[in-house]
Coordinates of C-alpha atoms in Angstrom, one line a residue:
Chain A
X610 CA -29.0 -17.4 46.0
X611 CA -28.4 -14.5 48.4
X612 CA -31.1 -12.4 46.6
X613 CA -33.6 -15.2 47.7
X614 CA -32.5 -15.2 51.4
X615 CA -32.1 -11.4 51.7
X616 CA -34.8 -9.9 54.1
X617 CA -35.2 -6.3 53.2
X618 CA -34.8 -3.8 56.3
X619 CA -37.8 -1.9 57.5
X620 CA -36.2 1.3 55.9
X621 CA -36.2 -0.6 52.4
X622 CA -39.7 -1.9 52.9
X623 CA -40.9 1.6 53.7
X624 CA -39.2 2.8 50.5
X625 CA -40.8 0.1 48.3
X626 CA -44.2 1.0 49.7
X627 CA -43.8 4.6 48.9
X628 CA -42.5 3.9 45.4
X629 CA -45.6 1.7 44.8
X630 CA -48.1 4.4 46.1
X631 CA -46.2 6.7 43.8
X632 CA -46.4 4.5 40.6
X633 CA -50.0 3.9 41.4
X634 CA -50.6 7.9 41.6
X635 CA -48.7 8.5 38.2
X636 CA -50.8 5.7 36.5
X637 CA -54.0 7.4 37.6
X638 CA -53.0 10.9 36.5
X639 CA -51.9 9.6 33.0
X640 CA -55.1 7.7 32.4
X641 CA -57.3 10.8 33.5
X642 CA -55.3 13.3 31.4
X643 CA -55.2 10.8 28.2
X644 CA -59.1 10.6 28.6
X645 CA -59.6 14.2 29.0
X646 CA -57.4 15.1 26.0
X647 CA -59.1 12.2 23.7
X648 CA -62.6 13.4 24.8
X649 CA -61.7 17.0 23.8
X650 CA -60.3 16.0 20.5
X651 CA -63.2 13.7 19.6
X652 CA -65.7 16.4 20.5
X653 CA -64.1 19.2 18.8
X654 CA -63.7 17.2 15.6
X655 CA -67.1 15.5 15.4
X656 CA -68.7 18.5 16.6
X657 CA -67.3 20.8 13.9
X658 CA -70.0 22.3 11.4
X659 CA -68.6 20.4 8.5
X660 CA -67.9 17.1 10.1
X661 CA -70.7 15.0 8.5
X662 CA -69.3 16.3 5.1
X663 CA -65.8 15.5 5.7
X664 CA -66.8 12.0 7.1
X665 CA -68.7 11.1 4.0
X666 CA -65.8 12.2 1.6
X667 CA -63.0 10.8 3.6
X668 CA -64.3 8.0 5.7
X669 CA -66.9 6.1 3.7
X670 CA -66.7 2.4 4.8
X671 CA -68.1 1.1 1.6
X672 CA -65.8 3.1 -0.6
X673 CA -62.9 1.7 1.6
X674 CA -63.8 -1.8 1.1
X675 CA -64.3 -1.2 -2.8
X676 CA -61.0 0.4 -3.0
X677 CA -58.9 -1.8 -0.8
X678 CA -58.0 -4.7 -3.4
X679 CA -56.8 -2.3 -5.9
X680 CA -54.9 -0.2 -3.4
X681 CA -53.3 -3.4 -2.0
X682 CA -52.3 -4.3 -5.6
X683 CA -50.6 -1.1 -6.1
X684 CA -49.0 -1.6 -2.4
X685 CA -47.4 -4.7 -3.6
X686 CA -45.6 -2.6 -6.1
X687 CA -44.4 -0.2 -3.5
X688 CA -43.1 -3.0 -1.4
X689 CA -40.9 -4.5 -4.2
X690 CA -39.8 -1.0 -5.2
X691 CA -38.8 -0.4 -1.7
X692 CA -36.8 -3.5 -1.3
X693 CA -34.8 -2.9 -4.9
X694 CA -34.5 0.9 -3.9
X695 CA -33.1 0.3 -0.4
X696 CA -30.7 -2.2 -1.6
X697 CA -29.5 -0.3 -4.6
X698 CA -29.2 3.1 -2.5
X699 CA -27.3 1.3 0.4
X700 CA -24.8 -0.2 -1.8
X701 CA -24.4 2.7 -3.9
X702 CA -24.1 5.0 -0.8
X703 CA -21.4 2.8 0.6
X704 CA -19.4 3.0 -2.5
X705 CA -19.8 6.7 -2.8
X706 CA -18.6 7.1 0.9
X707 CA -15.7 4.8 0.5
X708 CA -14.6 6.6 -2.6
X709 CA -14.8 9.9 -0.7
X710 CA -12.3 8.5 2.0
X711 CA -9.7 7.6 -0.6
X712 CA -6.5 9.8 0.0
X713 CA -3.6 10.6 -2.4
X714 CA -3.5 12.9 -5.4
X715 CA -4.3 10.1 -7.8
X716 CA -7.9 9.8 -6.3
X717 CA -8.6 13.5 -6.5
X718 CA -10.9 13.0 -9.6
X719 CA -12.7 10.3 -8.0
X720 CA -13.2 12.2 -4.6
X721 CA -14.3 15.4 -6.3
X722 CA -17.0 13.3 -8.3
X723 CA -18.0 11.6 -5.2
X724 CA -18.4 14.7 -3.3
X725 CA -20.1 16.5 -6.2
X726 CA -22.6 13.8 -6.2
X727 CA -23.6 13.9 -2.6
X728 CA -23.9 17.9 -3.0
X729 CA -25.9 17.7 -6.0
X730 CA -28.5 14.8 -5.0
X731 CA -28.9 15.9 -1.3
X732 CA -29.8 19.4 -2.8
X733 CA -31.9 18.4 -5.7
X734 CA -35.6 18.0 -4.9
X735 CA -36.5 14.3 -5.3
X736 CA -39.7 15.2 -7.6
X737 CA -37.4 17.1 -10.0
X738 CA -35.0 14.0 -10.3
X739 CA -37.9 11.9 -10.8
X740 CA -39.4 14.1 -13.7
X741 CA -35.9 14.1 -15.1
X742 CA -35.6 10.5 -15.2
X743 CA -39.1 9.6 -16.0
X744 CA -39.8 12.1 -18.7
X745 CA -36.5 13.5 -19.7
X746 CA -34.6 10.1 -20.2
X747 CA -37.3 8.5 -22.6
X748 CA -37.4 11.7 -24.5
X749 CA -33.8 11.1 -25.8
X750 CA -35.4 8.2 -27.6
X751 CA -32.2 6.0 -27.2
X752 CA -32.6 2.4 -28.0
X753 CA -33.1 0.2 -25.1
X754 CA -34.3 2.8 -22.7
X755 CA -35.7 0.9 -19.6
X756 CA -39.3 1.4 -18.6
X757 CA -40.5 4.4 -16.5
X758 CA -40.8 2.4 -13.5
X759 CA -37.1 1.3 -13.4
X760 CA -36.1 5.0 -14.3
X761 CA -38.2 6.1 -11.5
X762 CA -36.4 3.7 -9.2
X763 CA -33.2 5.1 -10.5
X764 CA -34.2 8.4 -9.4
X765 CA -35.2 7.3 -6.1
X766 CA -31.8 5.2 -5.5
X767 CA -29.6 8.1 -6.8
X768 CA -31.3 10.7 -4.4
X769 CA -31.3 8.4 -1.3
X770 CA -27.7 7.2 -2.0
X771 CA -26.7 10.8 -1.6
X772 CA -28.0 10.8 1.9
X773 CA -26.9 7.4 2.9
X774 CA -23.4 8.1 1.7
X775 CA -23.1 10.9 4.2
X776 CA -24.4 8.5 6.8
X777 CA -21.7 6.0 5.9
X778 CA -19.0 8.4 5.7
X779 CA -19.8 9.7 9.3
X780 CA -19.7 6.0 10.4
X781 CA -16.3 5.4 8.8
X782 CA -14.9 8.7 10.2
X783 CA -16.1 7.6 13.7
X784 CA -13.7 4.5 13.5
X785 CA -10.5 5.8 15.4
X786 CA -7.5 6.0 13.1
X787 CA -5.6 3.7 15.4
X788 CA -7.9 0.7 14.0
X789 CA -6.6 1.3 10.6
X790 CA -3.0 1.7 11.8
X791 CA -3.3 -1.7 13.6
X792 CA -4.8 -3.3 10.6
X793 CA -2.2 -1.9 8.2
X794 CA 0.6 -2.9 10.7
X795 CA -0.6 -6.6 10.5
X796 CA 0.2 -6.3 6.6
X797 CA -3.3 -5.7 5.5
X798 CA -3.9 -3.5 2.4
X799 CA -5.8 -0.5 2.5
X800 CA -8.9 -2.2 0.8
X801 CA -8.7 -5.4 3.2
X802 CA -8.2 -3.1 6.1
X803 CA -11.3 -1.2 5.2
X804 CA -13.3 -4.3 4.2
X805 CA -12.5 -6.4 7.4
X806 CA -11.7 -3.7 10.2
X807 CA -13.2 -0.3 9.4
X808 CA -16.4 -0.9 7.5
X809 CA -17.9 -3.5 10.0
X810 CA -17.3 -1.2 12.8
X811 CA -18.7 2.0 10.8
X812 CA -21.8 0.1 9.6
X813 CA -22.7 -1.1 13.0
X814 CA -22.4 2.3 14.4
X815 CA -24.6 4.0 11.8
X816 CA -27.2 1.2 11.6
X817 CA -30.0 3.2 13.3
X818 CA -29.6 6.3 11.0
X819 CA -29.3 4.1 8.1
X820 CA -32.6 2.4 9.0
X821 CA -34.2 5.5 9.6
X822 CA -33.4 6.8 6.0
X823 CA -34.9 3.5 4.7
X824 CA -38.3 4.3 6.6
X825 CA -38.2 7.8 4.8
X826 CA -37.6 6.0 1.4
X827 CA -40.5 3.8 2.3
X828 CA -42.8 6.9 2.2
X829 CA -41.1 8.5 -0.9
X830 CA -41.6 5.4 -2.9
X831 CA -45.1 6.4 -3.2
X832 CA -44.0 9.5 -5.2
X833 CA -43.3 7.2 -8.3
X834 CA -46.9 7.5 -8.9
X835 CA -46.1 10.9 -10.2
X836 CA -44.4 9.3 -13.2
X837 CA -47.5 7.1 -14.1
X838 CA -46.8 3.5 -12.6
X839 CA -49.9 2.3 -10.6
X840 CA -48.6 2.0 -7.1
X841 CA -50.8 2.3 -4.0
X842 CA -51.0 6.3 -4.2
X843 CA -52.0 6.1 -7.8
X844 CA -54.6 3.4 -7.3
X845 CA -56.1 5.4 -4.6
X846 CA -56.1 8.4 -7.0
X847 CA -57.8 6.4 -9.7
X848 CA -60.3 5.1 -7.2
X849 CA -61.2 8.5 -5.8
X850 CA -61.6 9.9 -9.3
X851 CA -64.3 7.4 -10.1
X852 CA -66.3 8.1 -6.9
X853 CA -65.5 11.7 -6.1
X854 CA -64.7 10.5 -2.6
X855 CA -61.0 10.8 -0.9
X856 CA -61.8 7.7 1.1
X857 CA -59.1 5.5 -1.0
X858 CA -56.2 8.0 -0.1
X859 CA -57.0 7.3 3.7
X860 CA -56.9 3.6 2.8
X861 CA -53.6 4.0 1.2
X862 CA -52.3 6.1 4.0
X863 CA -53.0 3.6 6.7
X864 CA -51.5 0.8 4.7
X865 CA -48.4 2.9 4.3
X866 CA -48.3 3.3 8.2
X867 CA -48.9 -0.3 8.6
X868 CA -46.0 -1.3 6.3
X869 CA -43.8 1.0 8.2
X870 CA -44.5 -0.3 11.6
X871 CA -42.3 -3.4 11.4
X872 CA -39.4 -1.1 9.9
X873 CA -39.8 1.2 12.6
X874 CA -39.9 -1.4 15.2
X875 CA -36.6 -3.0 13.8
X876 CA -34.9 0.5 13.8
X877 CA -36.0 1.1 17.5
X878 CA -34.7 -2.3 18.3
X879 CA -31.3 -1.6 16.5
X880 CA -31.0 1.7 18.0
X881 CA -31.5 0.4 21.4
X882 CA -29.0 -2.4 21.0
X883 CA -26.4 0.0 19.9
X884 CA -27.1 2.2 22.9
X885 CA -26.6 -0.8 25.1
X886 CA -23.5 -1.7 23.6
X887 CA -22.0 1.9 23.8
X888 CA -22.9 1.9 27.6
X889 CA -20.7 -1.2 27.9
X890 CA -23.6 -3.7 29.0
Chain B
X393 CA 29.8 -11.6 23.7
X394 CA 29.3 -13.7 20.6
X395 CA 32.5 -14.8 18.8
X396 CA 30.8 -14.4 15.5
X397 CA 28.6 -11.0 15.2
X398 CA 24.8 -12.2 14.9
X399 CA 23.4 -10.6 11.5
X400 CA 21.7 -7.5 11.7
X401 CA 18.0 -7.5 11.3
X402 CA 17.4 -3.9 11.6
X403 CA 19.6 -0.8 10.7
X404 CA 18.4 2.7 10.8
X405 CA 20.7 5.3 9.6
X406 CA 20.3 9.2 9.8
X407 CA 16.5 8.9 10.3
X408 CA 14.8 12.3 10.4
X409 CA 11.0 12.9 10.7
X410 CA 9.2 16.4 11.0
X411 CA 5.6 17.1 12.2
X412 CA 4.6 20.5 11.0
X413 CA 8.2 22.0 11.2
X414 CA 9.0 20.3 14.6
X415 CA 11.8 17.7 14.2
X416 CA 10.9 14.5 16.0
X417 CA 13.8 12.3 14.8
X418 CA 16.9 14.2 14.0
X419 CA 19.5 12.0 12.4
X420 CA 18.8 8.9 14.4
X421 CA 20.9 5.7 14.1
X422 CA 20.0 2.3 15.5
X423 CA 21.1 -1.2 14.6
X424 CA 19.8 -4.3 16.2
X425 CA 21.2 -7.8 15.9
X426 CA 19.4 -11.0 15.5
X427 CA 17.8 -12.4 18.9
X428 CA 18.7 -8.9 20.3
X429 CA 16.3 -7.1 22.6
X430 CA 16.7 -3.3 22.4
X431 CA 15.1 -1.1 25.0
X432 CA 14.3 2.6 23.8
X433 CA 14.1 4.8 26.9
X434 CA 13.9 8.8 27.1
X435 CA 11.3 11.4 28.1
X436 CA 7.8 11.5 26.5
X437 CA 8.1 13.3 22.9
X438 CA 11.8 12.0 22.6
X439 CA 10.8 10.1 19.4
X440 CA 10.4 6.7 20.6
X441 CA 7.0 6.1 19.1
X442 CA 7.8 7.8 16.1
X443 CA 10.8 5.8 15.5
X444 CA 8.7 2.5 15.9
X445 CA 6.0 3.8 13.4
X446 CA 8.6 4.7 10.9
X447 CA 10.2 1.4 11.0
X448 CA 6.7 -0.1 10.3
X449 CA 6.3 2.5 7.5
X450 CA 3.2 3.7 9.1
X451 CA 5.0 7.2 9.0
X452 CA 6.6 8.7 6.1
X453 CA 10.3 9.4 6.5
X454 CA 11.9 12.9 5.9
X455 CA 15.6 11.5 5.5
X456 CA 17.7 8.5 6.3
X457 CA 17.4 4.8 5.4
X458 CA 15.8 1.9 7.2
X459 CA 17.0 -1.8 6.4
X460 CA 15.5 -5.0 7.4
X461 CA 17.7 -8.0 6.8
X462 CA 19.8 -5.9 4.8
X463 CA 17.1 -4.9 2.2
X464 CA 16.4 -1.2 2.1
X465 CA 12.7 -1.0 3.0
X466 CA 12.8 2.7 3.1
X467 CA 13.5 3.0 -0.7
X468 CA 10.8 4.2 -3.1
X469 CA 8.7 1.4 -4.8
X470 CA 8.9 -1.1 -2.0
X471 CA 5.5 -2.3 -1.0
X472 CA 4.9 -1.4 2.5
X473 CA 2.4 -4.3 3.0
X474 CA 5.0 -6.8 2.2
X475 CA 7.5 -5.2 4.8
X476 CA 4.7 -5.1 7.5
X477 CA 4.2 -8.8 7.3
X478 CA 7.7 -9.2 8.4
X479 CA 7.4 -6.7 11.4
X480 CA 5.1 -7.0 14.2
X481 CA 3.8 -3.8 16.0
X482 CA 2.2 -3.7 19.5
X483 CA 0.6 -0.6 20.4
X484 CA 0.2 1.1 23.8
X485 CA -3.6 1.0 23.5
X486 CA -3.8 -2.5 22.2
X487 CA -5.9 -1.6 19.3
X488 CA -7.9 -4.9 19.2
X489 CA -10.6 -4.9 16.8
X490 CA -13.7 -4.7 19.0
X491 CA -16.0 -6.5 16.4
X492 CA -14.1 -9.5 16.1
X493 CA -13.6 -12.1 18.7
X494 CA -9.9 -13.0 20.1
X495 CA -9.6 -15.8 17.8
X496 CA -10.7 -13.7 14.6
X497 CA -8.4 -10.8 15.7
X498 CA -5.5 -13.2 15.7
X499 CA -6.5 -15.1 12.4
X500 CA -7.2 -12.0 10.6
X501 CA -3.8 -11.4 9.1
X502 CA -2.7 -14.9 8.7
X503 CA -6.1 -15.7 6.7
X504 CA -6.2 -12.4 4.7
X505 CA -2.7 -11.7 4.2
X506 CA -0.7 -15.1 4.3
X507 CA -3.7 -17.0 2.7
X508 CA -3.7 -19.6 5.1
X509 CA -6.7 -21.9 5.6
X510 CA -9.2 -21.1 8.5
X511 CA -8.3 -24.3 10.2
X512 CA -4.8 -24.0 10.1
X513 CA -4.7 -20.2 11.1
X514 CA -7.1 -21.1 14.1
X515 CA -5.1 -24.0 15.2
X516 CA -1.8 -21.8 15.4
X517 CA -3.8 -18.9 17.2
X518 CA -5.1 -21.4 19.7
X519 CA -1.6 -22.9 20.4
X520 CA -0.2 -19.3 20.8
X521 CA -3.0 -18.6 23.1
X522 CA -2.5 -21.6 25.1
X523 CA 1.0 -20.6 25.6
X524 CA 0.1 -17.5 27.2
X525 CA -2.7 -19.0 29.4
X526 CA -5.7 -17.3 27.4
X527 CA -6.9 -20.5 25.7
X528 CA -10.3 -20.1 27.4
X529 CA -10.7 -16.7 26.0
X530 CA -10.4 -17.6 22.4
X531 CA -14.1 -16.9 21.6
X532 CA -14.6 -13.9 23.9
X533 CA -14.8 -10.3 22.5
X534 CA -12.0 -7.9 23.5
X535 CA -14.3 -5.7 25.7
X536 CA -14.6 -8.8 27.9
X537 CA -10.9 -9.0 28.6
X538 CA -8.7 -7.0 31.2
X539 CA -6.3 -4.5 29.8
X540 CA -3.5 -7.1 30.6
X541 CA -5.3 -9.9 28.6
X542 CA -6.0 -7.6 25.9
X543 CA -2.3 -6.6 25.5
X544 CA -1.3 -10.1 25.4
X545 CA -3.7 -11.0 22.9
X546 CA -2.4 -8.1 20.6
X547 CA 1.0 -9.5 21.2
X548 CA -0.2 -12.9 20.1
X549 CA -1.9 -11.1 17.2
X550 CA 1.3 -9.7 16.1
X551 CA 3.1 -13.0 16.7
X552 CA 0.8 -14.9 14.5
X553 CA 2.5 -13.4 11.4
X554 CA 5.7 -15.1 12.5
X555 CA 7.6 -11.6 12.2
X556 CA 11.4 -11.3 11.9
X557 CA 11.1 -8.3 14.2
X558 CA 8.7 -7.4 16.8
X559 CA 8.1 -3.8 17.9
X560 CA 6.5 -3.0 21.2
X561 CA 5.5 0.7 21.8
X562 CA 4.9 1.2 25.6
X563 CA 2.9 -1.8 25.8
X564 CA 2.4 -1.5 29.6
X565 CA 1.9 2.4 29.8
X566 CA -1.9 2.0 29.6
X567 CA -2.1 -0.9 32.2
X568 CA -3.0 -1.1 35.8
X569 CA 0.2 -1.7 37.9
X570 CA -1.1 -5.3 39.0
X571 CA -1.4 -6.1 35.2
X572 CA 1.9 -5.0 34.1
X573 CA 3.5 -8.2 35.3
X574 CA 1.8 -10.7 33.3
X575 CA 2.6 -8.7 29.9
X576 CA 6.3 -8.3 30.9
X577 CA 6.6 -12.0 31.7
X578 CA 5.2 -12.8 28.3
X579 CA 8.0 -10.5 26.7
X580 CA 10.6 -12.2 28.7
X581 CA 9.4 -15.6 27.3
X582 CA 9.7 -14.2 23.9
X583 CA 13.2 -13.1 24.5
X584 CA 14.0 -16.8 25.7
X585 CA 12.5 -17.9 22.3
X586 CA 15.0 -15.9 20.6
X587 CA 12.5 -13.2 19.2
X588 CA 14.2 -10.1 18.0
X589 CA 12.6 -7.0 19.4
X590 CA 12.8 -3.4 20.0
X591 CA 10.8 -2.0 22.7
X592 CA 9.9 1.6 23.8
X593 CA 9.4 1.5 27.6
X594 CA 9.1 3.4 30.8
X595 CA 9.8 0.3 33.0
X596 CA 13.4 0.9 33.7
X597 CA 13.8 -2.2 35.9
X598 CA 12.2 -4.3 33.0
X599 CA 14.7 -2.7 30.6
X600 CA 17.5 -3.5 32.8
X601 CA 16.3 -7.2 33.3
X602 CA 15.5 -8.0 29.8
X603 CA 17.3 -5.6 27.2
X604 CA 20.8 -6.6 25.7
X605 CA 21.0 -3.1 24.8
X606 CA 19.6 0.2 26.2
X607 CA 19.2 3.3 24.1
X608 CA 18.5 6.5 25.7
X609 CA 16.8 8.9 23.1
X610 CA 16.7 12.6 23.5
X611 CA 15.5 15.3 20.9
X612 CA 15.2 12.7 18.2
X613 CA 18.5 11.1 18.4
X614 CA 20.2 8.3 20.3
X615 CA 22.6 10.1 22.6
X616 CA 23.8 7.0 24.6
X617 CA 23.5 3.4 24.1
X618 CA 25.0 0.1 25.4
X619 CA 24.4 -2.7 27.8
X620 CA 21.7 -1.8 30.4
X621 CA 24.1 -2.0 33.4
X622 CA 26.4 0.8 31.8
X623 CA 23.6 3.2 30.4
X624 CA 21.2 2.6 33.4
X625 CA 24.0 2.4 36.3
X626 CA 26.9 4.6 35.0
X627 CA 25.5 6.9 32.3
X628 CA 28.2 9.0 30.8
X629 CA 26.0 11.8 29.1
X630 CA 24.6 14.5 31.2
X631 CA 21.2 14.3 29.8
X632 CA 21.0 10.6 30.4
X633 CA 22.1 11.4 34.2
X634 CA 19.5 14.0 34.4
X635 CA 16.8 11.6 33.0
X636 CA 17.7 8.6 35.3
X637 CA 17.9 10.8 38.4
X638 CA 14.4 12.0 37.7
X639 CA 13.3 8.3 37.3
X640 CA 15.0 7.3 40.4
X641 CA 13.3 10.3 42.4
X642 CA 10.0 9.1 41.1
X643 CA 10.7 5.7 42.2
X644 CA 10.7 3.8 39.1
X645 CA 14.1 2.5 39.3
X646 CA 15.9 1.4 42.4
X647 CA 18.9 3.4 42.7

């Protein structure tokens, strides 16, 4: 109510007017510099001696239209893979992180295994893991070996769980020990204290970096094309091999970016909310 | 005094605890009868908090025994979770769970440990909150509460387990002076209900008013104990005298 009735003093009115002038000036400068940089980029790219050839091989609208349905079909595979791999990697990562926090000599082997796992899979290039799983495992000729698609997904899950486990562990360690002491003093077992007190706080704190890793996973799902399944990247490769034109790759790239945008937006939103909560808003 | 001595709830004998070679508890003896309130006083580092954490089995003992209702809880093979269900501990820094509402903070242990139904646990939690005037805050999150309100919720959380013994570790030390009163009133009410309590405190006036027995701790042992009027007004041990004269100088106990 009082804000409605409040009459700003001449000093405040002068301050407001000054700020408005400053804002208008900043907007003008930003618009002018953006236009200048944009023009410079456009001129230097389109004015390059090879521009016509590049435009034909990378940006052919007809080829893009022809390739789109096939690339989209492939992208549907990427999307399903992303969902499965993200869920699998998050669960496995959480499990590894919890195993690494166990104390006591009884759990030494479990701890050592979990630590060894995160060291190995964070160090191993994803492509090598993918080759090992997609080509090495079927080579064993064991009965009931799953399809290359499932094996490739396993490679992605194992690699990303290594990273996610470390993010989860950082979250678990950021919860003050007094929280665990308070939970234990109420009679909760270690498992109950972890489940109801420590993990909920830990996961909330590391939600932004976790989602960031999921965005990275979203791109790397495309690497499964190296093992054979026809995903968006593989579909683009096939299309470009037929037309001797790289435009299908651009189509796939644009689709990947479009797929990432909602995920990135959610990540930003969660990060913002976490920051606001930390500042006690 | 009672004609028939009340049964002992807690008995500590020869407790020893070291942290990295430093002796924090050094052959400490303490016994607490039912419905009795024992105040632990002493300088910082005299072992008050360590004693309470040891009794709640949050710290490992290096010697001595602890009995709760005649059962040795420091014996090997005793399930600490079962012991902690019978002992409530309230911390200096409240340690409420920030991701849970006040109600969920209180009902967590009754539901998960004591396997009460949600409705039953919540009804009891609301009744306890109502008694301390915090019924309106049941659905709030801890960061919306003042320090005094948070500490009262922490005490209610410990009480929801219906403990045999309540341990209070300097529960007013982190509070603004104006908020100390509401917490002390609550403890006074608990004493009237007959709750057996051990409290570490720097509030000498409060110790004098509420405690049946005051124990002065120095270098990890009880060097003087007795009724408050004796220990606080006419101490016999020179270390107790020195400690209390400093307290009186600092204006925390009217001389």
